[in-house]
JSON list of C-alpha atoms in Angstrom, two decimals:
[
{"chain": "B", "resi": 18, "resn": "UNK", "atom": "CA", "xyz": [20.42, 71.18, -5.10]},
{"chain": "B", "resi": 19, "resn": "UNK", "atom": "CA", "xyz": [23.92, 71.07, -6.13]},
{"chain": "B", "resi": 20, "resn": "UNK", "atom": "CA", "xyz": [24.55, 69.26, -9.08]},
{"chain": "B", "resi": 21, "resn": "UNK", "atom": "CA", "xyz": [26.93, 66.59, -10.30]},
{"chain": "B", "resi": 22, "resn": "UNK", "atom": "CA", "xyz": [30.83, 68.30, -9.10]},
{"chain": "B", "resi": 23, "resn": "UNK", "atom": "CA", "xyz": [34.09, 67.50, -11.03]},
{"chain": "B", "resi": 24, "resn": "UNK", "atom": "CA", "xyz": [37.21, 68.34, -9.51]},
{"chain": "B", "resi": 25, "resn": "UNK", "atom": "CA", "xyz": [39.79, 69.21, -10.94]},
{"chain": "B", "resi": 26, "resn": "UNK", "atom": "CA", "xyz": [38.34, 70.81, -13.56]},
{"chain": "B", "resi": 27, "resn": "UNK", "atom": "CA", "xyz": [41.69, 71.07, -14.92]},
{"chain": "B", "resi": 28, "resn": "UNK", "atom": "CA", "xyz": [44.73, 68.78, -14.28]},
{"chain": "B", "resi": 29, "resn": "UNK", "atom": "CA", "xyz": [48.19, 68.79, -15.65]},
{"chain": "B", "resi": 30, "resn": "UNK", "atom": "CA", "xyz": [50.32, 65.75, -15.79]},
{"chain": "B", "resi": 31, "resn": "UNK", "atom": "CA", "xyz": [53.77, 64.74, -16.94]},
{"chain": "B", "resi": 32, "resn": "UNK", "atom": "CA", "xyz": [54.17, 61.18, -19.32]},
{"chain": "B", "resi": 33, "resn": "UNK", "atom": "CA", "xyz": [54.43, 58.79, -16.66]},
{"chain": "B", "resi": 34, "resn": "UNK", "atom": "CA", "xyz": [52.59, 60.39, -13.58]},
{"chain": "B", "resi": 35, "resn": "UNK", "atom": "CA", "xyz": [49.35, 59.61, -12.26]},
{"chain": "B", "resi": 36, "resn": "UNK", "atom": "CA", "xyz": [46.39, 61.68, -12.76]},
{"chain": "B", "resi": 37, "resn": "UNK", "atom": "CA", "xyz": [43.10, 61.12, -10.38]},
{"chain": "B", "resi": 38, "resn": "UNK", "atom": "CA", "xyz": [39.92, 62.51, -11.73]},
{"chain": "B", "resi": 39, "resn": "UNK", "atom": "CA", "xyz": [36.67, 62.78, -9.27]},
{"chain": "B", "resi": 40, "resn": "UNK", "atom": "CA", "xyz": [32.99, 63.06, -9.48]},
{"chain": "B", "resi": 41, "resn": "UNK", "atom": "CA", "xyz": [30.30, 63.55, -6.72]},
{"chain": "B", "resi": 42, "resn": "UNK", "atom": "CA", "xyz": [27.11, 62.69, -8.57]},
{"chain": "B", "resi": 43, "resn": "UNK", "atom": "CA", "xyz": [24.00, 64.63, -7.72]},
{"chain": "B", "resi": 44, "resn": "UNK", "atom": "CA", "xyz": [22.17, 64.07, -4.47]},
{"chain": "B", "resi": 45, "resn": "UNK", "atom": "CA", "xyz": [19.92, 60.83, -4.83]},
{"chain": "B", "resi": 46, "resn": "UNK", "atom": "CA", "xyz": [21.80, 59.42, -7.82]},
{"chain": "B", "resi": 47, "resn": "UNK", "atom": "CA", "xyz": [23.35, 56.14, -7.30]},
{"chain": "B", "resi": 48, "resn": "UNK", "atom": "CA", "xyz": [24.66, 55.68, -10.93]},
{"chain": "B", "resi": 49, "resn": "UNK", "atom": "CA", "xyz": [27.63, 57.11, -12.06]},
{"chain": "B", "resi": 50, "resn": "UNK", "atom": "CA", "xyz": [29.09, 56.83, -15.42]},
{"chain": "B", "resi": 51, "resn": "UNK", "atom": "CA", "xyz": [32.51, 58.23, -17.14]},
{"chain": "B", "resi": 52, "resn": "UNK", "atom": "CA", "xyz": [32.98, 59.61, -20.51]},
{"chain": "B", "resi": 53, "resn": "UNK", "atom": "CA", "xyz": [35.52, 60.90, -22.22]},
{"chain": "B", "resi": 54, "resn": "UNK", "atom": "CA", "xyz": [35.60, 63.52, -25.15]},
{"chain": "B", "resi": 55, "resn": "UNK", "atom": "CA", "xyz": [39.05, 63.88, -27.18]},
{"chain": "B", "resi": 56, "resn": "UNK", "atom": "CA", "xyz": [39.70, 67.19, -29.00]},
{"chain": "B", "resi": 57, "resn": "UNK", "atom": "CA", "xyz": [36.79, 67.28, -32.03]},
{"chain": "B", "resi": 58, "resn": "UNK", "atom": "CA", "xyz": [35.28, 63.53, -31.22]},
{"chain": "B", "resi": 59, "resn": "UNK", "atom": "CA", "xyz": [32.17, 63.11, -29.00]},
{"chain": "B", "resi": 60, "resn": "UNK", "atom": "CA", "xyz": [31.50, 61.12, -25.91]},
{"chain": "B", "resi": 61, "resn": "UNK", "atom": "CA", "xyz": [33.36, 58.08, -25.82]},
{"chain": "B", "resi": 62, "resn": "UNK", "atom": "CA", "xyz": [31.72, 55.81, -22.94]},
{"chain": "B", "resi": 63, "resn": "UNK", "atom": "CA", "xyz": [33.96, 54.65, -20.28]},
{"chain": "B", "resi": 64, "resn": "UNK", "atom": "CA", "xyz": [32.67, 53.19, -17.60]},
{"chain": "B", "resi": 65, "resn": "UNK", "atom": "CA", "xyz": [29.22, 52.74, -15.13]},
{"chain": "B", "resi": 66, "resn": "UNK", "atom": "CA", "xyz": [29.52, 52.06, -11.90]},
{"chain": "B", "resi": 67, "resn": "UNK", "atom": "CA", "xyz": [26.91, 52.03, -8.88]},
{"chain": "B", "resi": 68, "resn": "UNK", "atom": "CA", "xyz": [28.14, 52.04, -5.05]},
{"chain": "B", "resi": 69, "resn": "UNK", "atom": "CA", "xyz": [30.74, 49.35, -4.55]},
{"chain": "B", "resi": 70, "resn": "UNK", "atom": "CA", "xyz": [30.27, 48.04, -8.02]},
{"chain": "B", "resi": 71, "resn": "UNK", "atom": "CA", "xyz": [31.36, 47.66, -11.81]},
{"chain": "B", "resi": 72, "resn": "UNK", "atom": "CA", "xyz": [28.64, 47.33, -13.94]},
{"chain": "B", "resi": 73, "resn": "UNK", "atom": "CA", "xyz": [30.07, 47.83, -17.23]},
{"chain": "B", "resi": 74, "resn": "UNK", "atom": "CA", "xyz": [33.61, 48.59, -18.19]},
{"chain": "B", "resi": 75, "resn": "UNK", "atom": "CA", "xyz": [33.46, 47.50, -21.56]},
{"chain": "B", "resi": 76, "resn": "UNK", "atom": "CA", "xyz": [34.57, 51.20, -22.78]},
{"chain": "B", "resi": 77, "resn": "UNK", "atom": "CA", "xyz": [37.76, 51.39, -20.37]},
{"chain": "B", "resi": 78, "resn": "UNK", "atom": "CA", "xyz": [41.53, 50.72, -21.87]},
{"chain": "B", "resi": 79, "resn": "UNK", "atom": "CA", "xyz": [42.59, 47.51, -20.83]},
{"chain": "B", "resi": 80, "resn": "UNK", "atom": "CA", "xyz": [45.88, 48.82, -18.92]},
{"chain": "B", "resi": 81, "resn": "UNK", "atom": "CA", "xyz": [46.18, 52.07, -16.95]},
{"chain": "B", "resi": 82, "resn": "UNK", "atom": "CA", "xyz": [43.04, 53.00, -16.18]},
{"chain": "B", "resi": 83, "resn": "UNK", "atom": "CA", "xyz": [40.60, 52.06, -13.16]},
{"chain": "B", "resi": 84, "resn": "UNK", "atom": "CA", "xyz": [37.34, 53.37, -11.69]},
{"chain": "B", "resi": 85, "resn": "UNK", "atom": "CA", "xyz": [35.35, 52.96, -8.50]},
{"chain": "B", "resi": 86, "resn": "UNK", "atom": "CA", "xyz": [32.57, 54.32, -6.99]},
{"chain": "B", "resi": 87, "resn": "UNK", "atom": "CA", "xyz": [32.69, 53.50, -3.05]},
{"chain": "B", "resi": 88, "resn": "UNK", "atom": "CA", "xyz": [30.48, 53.57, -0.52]},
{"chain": "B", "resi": 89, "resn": "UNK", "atom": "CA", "xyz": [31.44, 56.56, 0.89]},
{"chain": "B", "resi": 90, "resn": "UNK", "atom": "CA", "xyz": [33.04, 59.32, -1.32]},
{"chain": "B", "resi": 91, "resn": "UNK", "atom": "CA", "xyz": [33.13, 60.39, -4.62]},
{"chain": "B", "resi": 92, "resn": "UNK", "atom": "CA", "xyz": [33.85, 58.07, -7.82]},
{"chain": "B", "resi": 93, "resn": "UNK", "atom": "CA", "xyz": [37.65, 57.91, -8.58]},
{"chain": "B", "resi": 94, "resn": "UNK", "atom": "CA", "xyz": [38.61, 57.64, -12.51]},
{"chain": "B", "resi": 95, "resn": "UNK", "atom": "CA", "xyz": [42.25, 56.61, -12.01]},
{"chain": "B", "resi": 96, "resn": "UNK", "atom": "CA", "xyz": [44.82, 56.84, -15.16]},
{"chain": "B", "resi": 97, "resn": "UNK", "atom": "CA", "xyz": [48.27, 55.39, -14.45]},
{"chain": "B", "resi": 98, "resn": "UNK", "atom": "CA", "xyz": [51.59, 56.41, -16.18]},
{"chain": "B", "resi": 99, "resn": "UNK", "atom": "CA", "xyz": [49.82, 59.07, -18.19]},
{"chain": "B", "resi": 100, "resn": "UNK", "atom": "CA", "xyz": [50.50, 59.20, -21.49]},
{"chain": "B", "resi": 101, "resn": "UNK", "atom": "CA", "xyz": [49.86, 62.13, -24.18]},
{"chain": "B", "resi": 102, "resn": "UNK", "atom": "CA", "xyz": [46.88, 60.58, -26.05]},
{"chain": "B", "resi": 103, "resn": "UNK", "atom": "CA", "xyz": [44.96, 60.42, -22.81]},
{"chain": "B", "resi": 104, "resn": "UNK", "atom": "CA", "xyz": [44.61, 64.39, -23.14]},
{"chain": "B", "resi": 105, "resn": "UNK", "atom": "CA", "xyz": [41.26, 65.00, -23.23]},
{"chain": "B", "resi": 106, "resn": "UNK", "atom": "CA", "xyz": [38.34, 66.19, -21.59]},
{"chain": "B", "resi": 107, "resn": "UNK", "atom": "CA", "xyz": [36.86, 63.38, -18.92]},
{"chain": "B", "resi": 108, "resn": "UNK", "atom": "CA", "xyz": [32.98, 64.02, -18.03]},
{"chain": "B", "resi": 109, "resn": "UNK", "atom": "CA", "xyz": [31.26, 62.11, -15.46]},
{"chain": "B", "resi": 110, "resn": "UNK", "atom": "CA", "xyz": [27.68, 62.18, -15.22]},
{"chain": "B", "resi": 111, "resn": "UNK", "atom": "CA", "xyz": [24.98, 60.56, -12.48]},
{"chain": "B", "resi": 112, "resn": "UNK", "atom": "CA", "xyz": [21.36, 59.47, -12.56]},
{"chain": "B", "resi": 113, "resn": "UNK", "atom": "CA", "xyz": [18.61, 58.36, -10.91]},
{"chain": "B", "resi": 114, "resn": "UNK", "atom": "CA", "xyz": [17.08, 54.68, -11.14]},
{"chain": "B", "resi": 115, "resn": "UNK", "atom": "CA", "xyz": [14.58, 55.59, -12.11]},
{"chain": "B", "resi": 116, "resn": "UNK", "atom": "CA", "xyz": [16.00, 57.39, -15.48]},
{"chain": "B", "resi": 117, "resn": "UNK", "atom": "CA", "xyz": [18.46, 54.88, -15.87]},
{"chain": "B", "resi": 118, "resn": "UNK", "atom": "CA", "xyz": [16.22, 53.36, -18.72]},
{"chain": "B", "resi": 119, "resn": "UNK", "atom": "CA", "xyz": [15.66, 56.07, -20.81]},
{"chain": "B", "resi": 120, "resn": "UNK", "atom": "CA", "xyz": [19.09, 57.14, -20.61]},
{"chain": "B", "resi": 121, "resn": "UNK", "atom": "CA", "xyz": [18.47, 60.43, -19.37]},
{"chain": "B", "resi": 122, "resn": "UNK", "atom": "CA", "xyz": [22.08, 62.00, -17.95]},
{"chain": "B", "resi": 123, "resn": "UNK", "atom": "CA", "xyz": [23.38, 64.61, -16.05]},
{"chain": "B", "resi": 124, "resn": "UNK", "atom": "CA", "xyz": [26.82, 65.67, -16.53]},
{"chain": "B", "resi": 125, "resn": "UNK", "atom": "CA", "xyz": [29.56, 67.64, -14.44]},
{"chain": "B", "resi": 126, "resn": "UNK", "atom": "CA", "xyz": [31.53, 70.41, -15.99]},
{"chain": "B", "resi": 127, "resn": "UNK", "atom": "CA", "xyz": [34.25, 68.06, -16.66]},
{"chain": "B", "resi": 128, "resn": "UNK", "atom": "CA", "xyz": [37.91, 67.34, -15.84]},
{"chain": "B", "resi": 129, "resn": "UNK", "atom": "CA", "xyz": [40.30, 68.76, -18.82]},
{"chain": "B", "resi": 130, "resn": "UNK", "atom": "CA", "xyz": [43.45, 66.30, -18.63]},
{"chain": "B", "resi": 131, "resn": "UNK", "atom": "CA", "xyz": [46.38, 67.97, -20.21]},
{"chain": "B", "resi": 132, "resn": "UNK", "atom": "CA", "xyz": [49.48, 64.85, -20.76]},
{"chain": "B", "resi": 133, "resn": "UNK", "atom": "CA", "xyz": [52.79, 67.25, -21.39]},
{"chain": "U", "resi": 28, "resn": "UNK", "atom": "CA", "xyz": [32.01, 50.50, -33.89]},
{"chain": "U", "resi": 29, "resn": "UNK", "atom": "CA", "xyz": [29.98, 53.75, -34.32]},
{"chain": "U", "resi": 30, "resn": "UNK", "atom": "CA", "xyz": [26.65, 52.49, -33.69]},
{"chain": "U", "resi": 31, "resn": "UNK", "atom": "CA", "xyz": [25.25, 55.90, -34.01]},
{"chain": "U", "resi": 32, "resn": "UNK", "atom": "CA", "xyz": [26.31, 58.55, -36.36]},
{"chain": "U", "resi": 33, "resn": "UNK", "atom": "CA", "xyz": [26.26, 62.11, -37.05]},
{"chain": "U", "resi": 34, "resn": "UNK", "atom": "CA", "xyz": [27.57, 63.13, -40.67]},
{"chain": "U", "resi": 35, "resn": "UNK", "atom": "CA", "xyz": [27.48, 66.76, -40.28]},
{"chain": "U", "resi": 36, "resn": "UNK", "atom": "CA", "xyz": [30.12, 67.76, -38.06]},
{"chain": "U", "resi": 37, "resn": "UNK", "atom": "CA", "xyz": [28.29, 71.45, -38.05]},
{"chain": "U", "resi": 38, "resn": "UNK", "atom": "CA", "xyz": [25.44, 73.18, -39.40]},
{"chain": "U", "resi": 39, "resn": "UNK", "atom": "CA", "xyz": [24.89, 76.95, -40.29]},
{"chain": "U", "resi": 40, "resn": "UNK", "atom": "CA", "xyz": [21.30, 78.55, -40.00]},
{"chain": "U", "resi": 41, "resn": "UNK", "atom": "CA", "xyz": [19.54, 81.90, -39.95]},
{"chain": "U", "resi": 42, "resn": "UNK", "atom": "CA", "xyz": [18.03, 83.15, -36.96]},
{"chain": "U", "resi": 43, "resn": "UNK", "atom": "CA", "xyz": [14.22, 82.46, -37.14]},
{"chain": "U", "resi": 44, "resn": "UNK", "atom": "CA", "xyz": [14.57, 79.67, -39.49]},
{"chain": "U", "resi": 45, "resn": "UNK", "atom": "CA", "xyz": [14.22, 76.05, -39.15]},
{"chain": "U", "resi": 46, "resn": "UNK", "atom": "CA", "xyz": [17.63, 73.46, -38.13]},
{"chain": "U", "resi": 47, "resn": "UNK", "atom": "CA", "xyz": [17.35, 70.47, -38.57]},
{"chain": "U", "resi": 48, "resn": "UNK", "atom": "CA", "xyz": [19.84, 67.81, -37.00]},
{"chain": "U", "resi": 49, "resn": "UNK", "atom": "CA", "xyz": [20.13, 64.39, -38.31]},
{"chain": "U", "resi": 50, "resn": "UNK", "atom": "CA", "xyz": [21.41, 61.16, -36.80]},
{"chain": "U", "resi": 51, "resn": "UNK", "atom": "CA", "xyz": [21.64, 57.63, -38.00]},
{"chain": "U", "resi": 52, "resn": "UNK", "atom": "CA", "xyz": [21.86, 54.12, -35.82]},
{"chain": "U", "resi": 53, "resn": "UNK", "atom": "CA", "xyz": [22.73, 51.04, -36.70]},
{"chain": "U", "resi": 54, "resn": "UNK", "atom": "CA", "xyz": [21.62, 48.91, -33.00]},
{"chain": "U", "resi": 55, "resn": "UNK", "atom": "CA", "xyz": [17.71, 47.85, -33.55]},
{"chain": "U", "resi": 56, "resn": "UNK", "atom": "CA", "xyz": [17.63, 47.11, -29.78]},
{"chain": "U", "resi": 57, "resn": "UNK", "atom": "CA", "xyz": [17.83, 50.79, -28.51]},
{"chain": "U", "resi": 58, "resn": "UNK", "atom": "CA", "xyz": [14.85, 51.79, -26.31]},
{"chain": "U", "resi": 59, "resn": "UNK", "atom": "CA", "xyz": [15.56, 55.34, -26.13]},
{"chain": "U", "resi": 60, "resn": "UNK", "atom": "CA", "xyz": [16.74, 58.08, -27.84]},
{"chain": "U", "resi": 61, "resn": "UNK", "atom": "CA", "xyz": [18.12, 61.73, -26.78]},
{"chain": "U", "resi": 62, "resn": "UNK", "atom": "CA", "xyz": [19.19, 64.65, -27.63]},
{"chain": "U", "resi": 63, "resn": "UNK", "atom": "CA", "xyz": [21.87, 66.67, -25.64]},
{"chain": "U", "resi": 64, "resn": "UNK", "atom": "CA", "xyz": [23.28, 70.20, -26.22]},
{"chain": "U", "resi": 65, "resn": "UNK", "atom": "CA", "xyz": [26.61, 71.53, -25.02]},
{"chain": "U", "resi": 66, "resn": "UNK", "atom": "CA", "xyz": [28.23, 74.79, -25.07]},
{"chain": "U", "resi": 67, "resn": "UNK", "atom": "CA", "xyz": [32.39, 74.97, -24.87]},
{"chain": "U", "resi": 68, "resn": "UNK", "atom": "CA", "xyz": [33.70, 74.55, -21.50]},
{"chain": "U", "resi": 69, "resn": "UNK", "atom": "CA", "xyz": [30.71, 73.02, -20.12]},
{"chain": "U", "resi": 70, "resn": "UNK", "atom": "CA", "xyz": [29.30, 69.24, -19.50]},
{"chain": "U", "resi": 71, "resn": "UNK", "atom": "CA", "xyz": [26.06, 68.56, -22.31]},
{"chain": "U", "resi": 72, "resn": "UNK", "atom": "CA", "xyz": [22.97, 68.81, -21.06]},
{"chain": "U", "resi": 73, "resn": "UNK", "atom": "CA", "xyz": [19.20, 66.85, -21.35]},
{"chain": "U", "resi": 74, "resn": "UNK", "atom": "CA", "xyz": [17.65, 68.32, -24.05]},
{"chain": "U", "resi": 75, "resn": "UNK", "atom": "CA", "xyz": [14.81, 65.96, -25.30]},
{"chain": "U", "resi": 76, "resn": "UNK", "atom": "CA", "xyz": [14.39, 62.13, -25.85]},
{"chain": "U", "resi": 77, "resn": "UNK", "atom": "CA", "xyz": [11.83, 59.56, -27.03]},
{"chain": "U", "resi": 78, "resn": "UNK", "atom": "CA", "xyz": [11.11, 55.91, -27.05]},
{"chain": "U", "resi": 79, "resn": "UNK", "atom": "CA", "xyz": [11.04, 53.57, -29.64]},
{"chain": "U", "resi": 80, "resn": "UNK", "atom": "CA", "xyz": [7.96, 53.09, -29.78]},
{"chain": "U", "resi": 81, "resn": "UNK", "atom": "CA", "xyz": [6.90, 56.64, -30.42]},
{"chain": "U", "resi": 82, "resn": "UNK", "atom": "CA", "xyz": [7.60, 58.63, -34.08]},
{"chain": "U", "resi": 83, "resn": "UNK", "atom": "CA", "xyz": [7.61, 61.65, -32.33]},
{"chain": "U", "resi": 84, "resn": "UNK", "atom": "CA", "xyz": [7.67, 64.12, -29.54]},
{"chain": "U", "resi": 85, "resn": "UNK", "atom": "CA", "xyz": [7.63, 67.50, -29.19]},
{"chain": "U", "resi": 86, "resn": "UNK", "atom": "CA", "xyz": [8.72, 70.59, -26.44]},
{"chain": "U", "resi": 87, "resn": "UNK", "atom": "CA", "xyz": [8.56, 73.91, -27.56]},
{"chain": "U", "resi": 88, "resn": "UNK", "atom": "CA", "xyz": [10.75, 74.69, -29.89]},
{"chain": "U", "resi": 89, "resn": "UNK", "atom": "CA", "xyz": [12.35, 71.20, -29.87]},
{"chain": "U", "resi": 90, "resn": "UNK", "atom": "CA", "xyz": [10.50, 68.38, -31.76]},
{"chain": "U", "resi": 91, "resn": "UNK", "atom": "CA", "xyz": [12.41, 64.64, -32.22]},
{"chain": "U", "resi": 92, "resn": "UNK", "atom": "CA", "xyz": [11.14, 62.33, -35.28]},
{"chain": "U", "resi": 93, "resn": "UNK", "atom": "CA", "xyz": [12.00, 58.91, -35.09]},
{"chain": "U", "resi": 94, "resn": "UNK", "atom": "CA", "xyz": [11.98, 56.58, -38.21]},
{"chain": "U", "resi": 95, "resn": "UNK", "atom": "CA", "xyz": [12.67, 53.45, -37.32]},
{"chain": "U", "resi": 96, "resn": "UNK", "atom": "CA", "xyz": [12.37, 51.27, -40.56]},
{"chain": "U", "resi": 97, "resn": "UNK", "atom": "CA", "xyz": [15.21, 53.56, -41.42]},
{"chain": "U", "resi": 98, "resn": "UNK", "atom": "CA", "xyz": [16.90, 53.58, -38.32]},
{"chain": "U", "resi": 99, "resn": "UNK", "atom": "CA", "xyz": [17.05, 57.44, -38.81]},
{"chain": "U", "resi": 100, "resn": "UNK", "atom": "CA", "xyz": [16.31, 60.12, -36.39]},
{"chain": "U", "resi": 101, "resn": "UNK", "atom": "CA", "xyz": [15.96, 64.32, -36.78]},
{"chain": "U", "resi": 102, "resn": "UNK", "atom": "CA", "xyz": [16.04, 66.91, -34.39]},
{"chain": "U", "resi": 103, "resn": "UNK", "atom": "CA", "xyz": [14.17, 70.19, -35.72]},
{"chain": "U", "resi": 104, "resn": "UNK", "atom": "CA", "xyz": [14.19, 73.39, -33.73]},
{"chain": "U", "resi": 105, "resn": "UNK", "atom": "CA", "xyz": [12.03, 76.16, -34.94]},
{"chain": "U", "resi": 106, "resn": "UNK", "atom": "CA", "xyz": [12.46, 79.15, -34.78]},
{"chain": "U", "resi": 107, "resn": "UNK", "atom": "CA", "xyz": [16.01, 78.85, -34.04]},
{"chain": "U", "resi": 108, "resn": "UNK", "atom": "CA", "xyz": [17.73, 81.29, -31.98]},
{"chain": "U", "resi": 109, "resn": "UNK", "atom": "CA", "xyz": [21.49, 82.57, -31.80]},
{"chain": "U", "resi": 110, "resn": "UNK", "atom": "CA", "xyz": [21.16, 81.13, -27.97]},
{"chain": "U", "resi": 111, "resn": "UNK", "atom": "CA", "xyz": [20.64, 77.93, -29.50]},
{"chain": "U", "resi": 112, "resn": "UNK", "atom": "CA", "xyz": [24.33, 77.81, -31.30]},
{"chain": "U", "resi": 113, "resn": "UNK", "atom": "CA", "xyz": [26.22, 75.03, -29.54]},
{"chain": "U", "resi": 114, "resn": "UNK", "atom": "CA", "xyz": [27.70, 71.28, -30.38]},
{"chain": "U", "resi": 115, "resn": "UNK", "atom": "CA", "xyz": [24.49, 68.88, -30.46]},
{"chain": "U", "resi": 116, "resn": "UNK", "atom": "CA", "xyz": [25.02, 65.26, -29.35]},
{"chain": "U", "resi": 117, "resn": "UNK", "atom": "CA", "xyz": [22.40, 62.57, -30.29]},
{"chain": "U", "resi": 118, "resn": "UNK", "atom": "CA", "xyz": [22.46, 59.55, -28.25]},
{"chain": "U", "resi": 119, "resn": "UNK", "atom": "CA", "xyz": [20.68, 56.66, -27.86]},
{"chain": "U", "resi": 120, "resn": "UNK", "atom": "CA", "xyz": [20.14, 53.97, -24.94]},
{"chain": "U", "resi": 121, "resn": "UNK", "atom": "CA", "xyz": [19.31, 49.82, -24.65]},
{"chain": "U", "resi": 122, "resn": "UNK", "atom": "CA", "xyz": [17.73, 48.34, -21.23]},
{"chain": "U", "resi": 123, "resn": "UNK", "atom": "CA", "xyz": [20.02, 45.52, -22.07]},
{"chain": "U", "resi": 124, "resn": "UNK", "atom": "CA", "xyz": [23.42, 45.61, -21.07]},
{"chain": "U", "resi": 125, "resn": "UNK", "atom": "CA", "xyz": [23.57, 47.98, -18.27]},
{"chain": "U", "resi": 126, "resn": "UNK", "atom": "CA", "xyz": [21.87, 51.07, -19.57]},
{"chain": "U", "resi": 127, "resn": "UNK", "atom": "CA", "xyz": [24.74, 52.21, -21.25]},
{"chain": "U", "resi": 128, "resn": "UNK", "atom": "CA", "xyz": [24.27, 55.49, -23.13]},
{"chain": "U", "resi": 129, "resn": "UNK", "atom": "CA", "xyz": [25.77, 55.71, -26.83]},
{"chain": "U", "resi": 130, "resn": "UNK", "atom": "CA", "xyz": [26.51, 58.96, -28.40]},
{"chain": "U", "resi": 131, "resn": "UNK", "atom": "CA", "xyz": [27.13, 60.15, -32.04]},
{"chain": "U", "resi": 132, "resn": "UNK", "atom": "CA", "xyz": [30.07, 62.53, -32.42]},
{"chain": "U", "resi": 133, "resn": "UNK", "atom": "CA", "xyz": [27.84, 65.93, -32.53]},
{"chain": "U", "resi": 134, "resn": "UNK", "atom": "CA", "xyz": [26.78, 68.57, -34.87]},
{"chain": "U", "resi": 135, "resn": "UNK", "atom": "CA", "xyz": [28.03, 72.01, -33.96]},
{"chain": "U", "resi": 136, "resn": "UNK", "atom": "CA", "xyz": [25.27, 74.50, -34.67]},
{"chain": "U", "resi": 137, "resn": "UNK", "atom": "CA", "xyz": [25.32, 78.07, -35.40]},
{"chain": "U", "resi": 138, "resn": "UNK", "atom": "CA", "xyz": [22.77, 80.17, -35.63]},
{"chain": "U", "resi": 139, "resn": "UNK", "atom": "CA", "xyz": [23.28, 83.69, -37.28]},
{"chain": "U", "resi": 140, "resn": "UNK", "atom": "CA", "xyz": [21.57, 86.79, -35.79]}
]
């Protein structure tokens, strides 16, 4: 039972290009959310998404940055014209319906974003 | 807006001793509260939670107190172990708003053999 794959787990990016982060949450989980840690901070909350929806964003930079989760495929954490402060480690992590009350998460490795 | 806080940024303990891991919140509507451990190059993972409606819970080594009138929560492992040595995250959840899950900055724990 595989669980919830990041790829890439690293990703280097010049100011100005794109970088595309993605996350297969584990089997049976329809929630996905994003996180992102920056060098000696914790877990700053992104985004949560379920299939073909946005359910709350409220943690995502107004310009640059996108996610979706569609209804086939992995979730897509999309960052635009890259710029060095978004270096930094982005974690995605799935659950279950049925946890989604309590909280309970289960995180992917995580994709290290390097902005040179 | 850090609506839940870790002070200590790490924490240094003898093997077979107690640690104890504090967290504060400042959001009376959470339902839930976790705990999540991480070691470097890896994602955090589940360690223990409990509701708000509980004071405590316990699993093993691992035992959560919750005071709510003080909005306070502890994390006490005992014995610890060197294994145990890693960045812990406390966290905390509200049913309203979309589940989202809120996380303190972490207390990087080491335990000395």
């Amino acid at each position: 039972n595989a669980g919830v794959m990041q790829n890439p787990r690293h990703l280097v990016r010049r100011r100005g290009q794109e970088a595309r982060l993605r996350c297969s949450p584990m089997k049976g989980h329809s929630h996905v959310y994003w996180y992102r840690q920056l060098p000696e901070e914790g877990l700053k909350f992104m985004v949560y998404l379920q299939k073909e929806n946005i359910i709350d964003e409220s943690g995502m930079p107004k310009e640059r940055f996108s996610a979706e989760f569609p209804k086939e495929g992995p979730s897509i954490l999309r960052i635009q014209q890259v710029v060095r402060g978004d270096s930094a480690a982005y974690f995605c992590a799935s659950s279950p319906r049925s946890s989604g009350l309590t909280g309970e998460l289960f995180f992917g490795e995580g994709s290290r974003l390097t902005v040179l | 807006d850090q609506q839940v806080k870790q002070n200590s940024p790490s924490l240094s303990v003898q093997e077979g001793r107690i640690s104890i891991l504090n967290c504060d919140y400042t959001n009376s509507m959470f339902d839930y509260f976790l705990w999540y451990k991480k070691y470097p190059a890896e994602g955090p993972t589940f360690l223990i939670s409990i509701s708000s409606i509980k004071d405590k819970n316990e699993d093993g080594r691992f035992t959560v107190f919750l005071n709510k009138s003080a909005k306070h929560l502890s994390l006490h492992i005992v014995p610890s172990q060197p294994g145990d040595s890693a960045v812990y995250f406390c966290a905390a959840t509200s049913g309203t708003g979309g589940f989202k899950t809120i996380f303190g900055a972490g207390t990087r724990l080491f335990v000395k053999a």
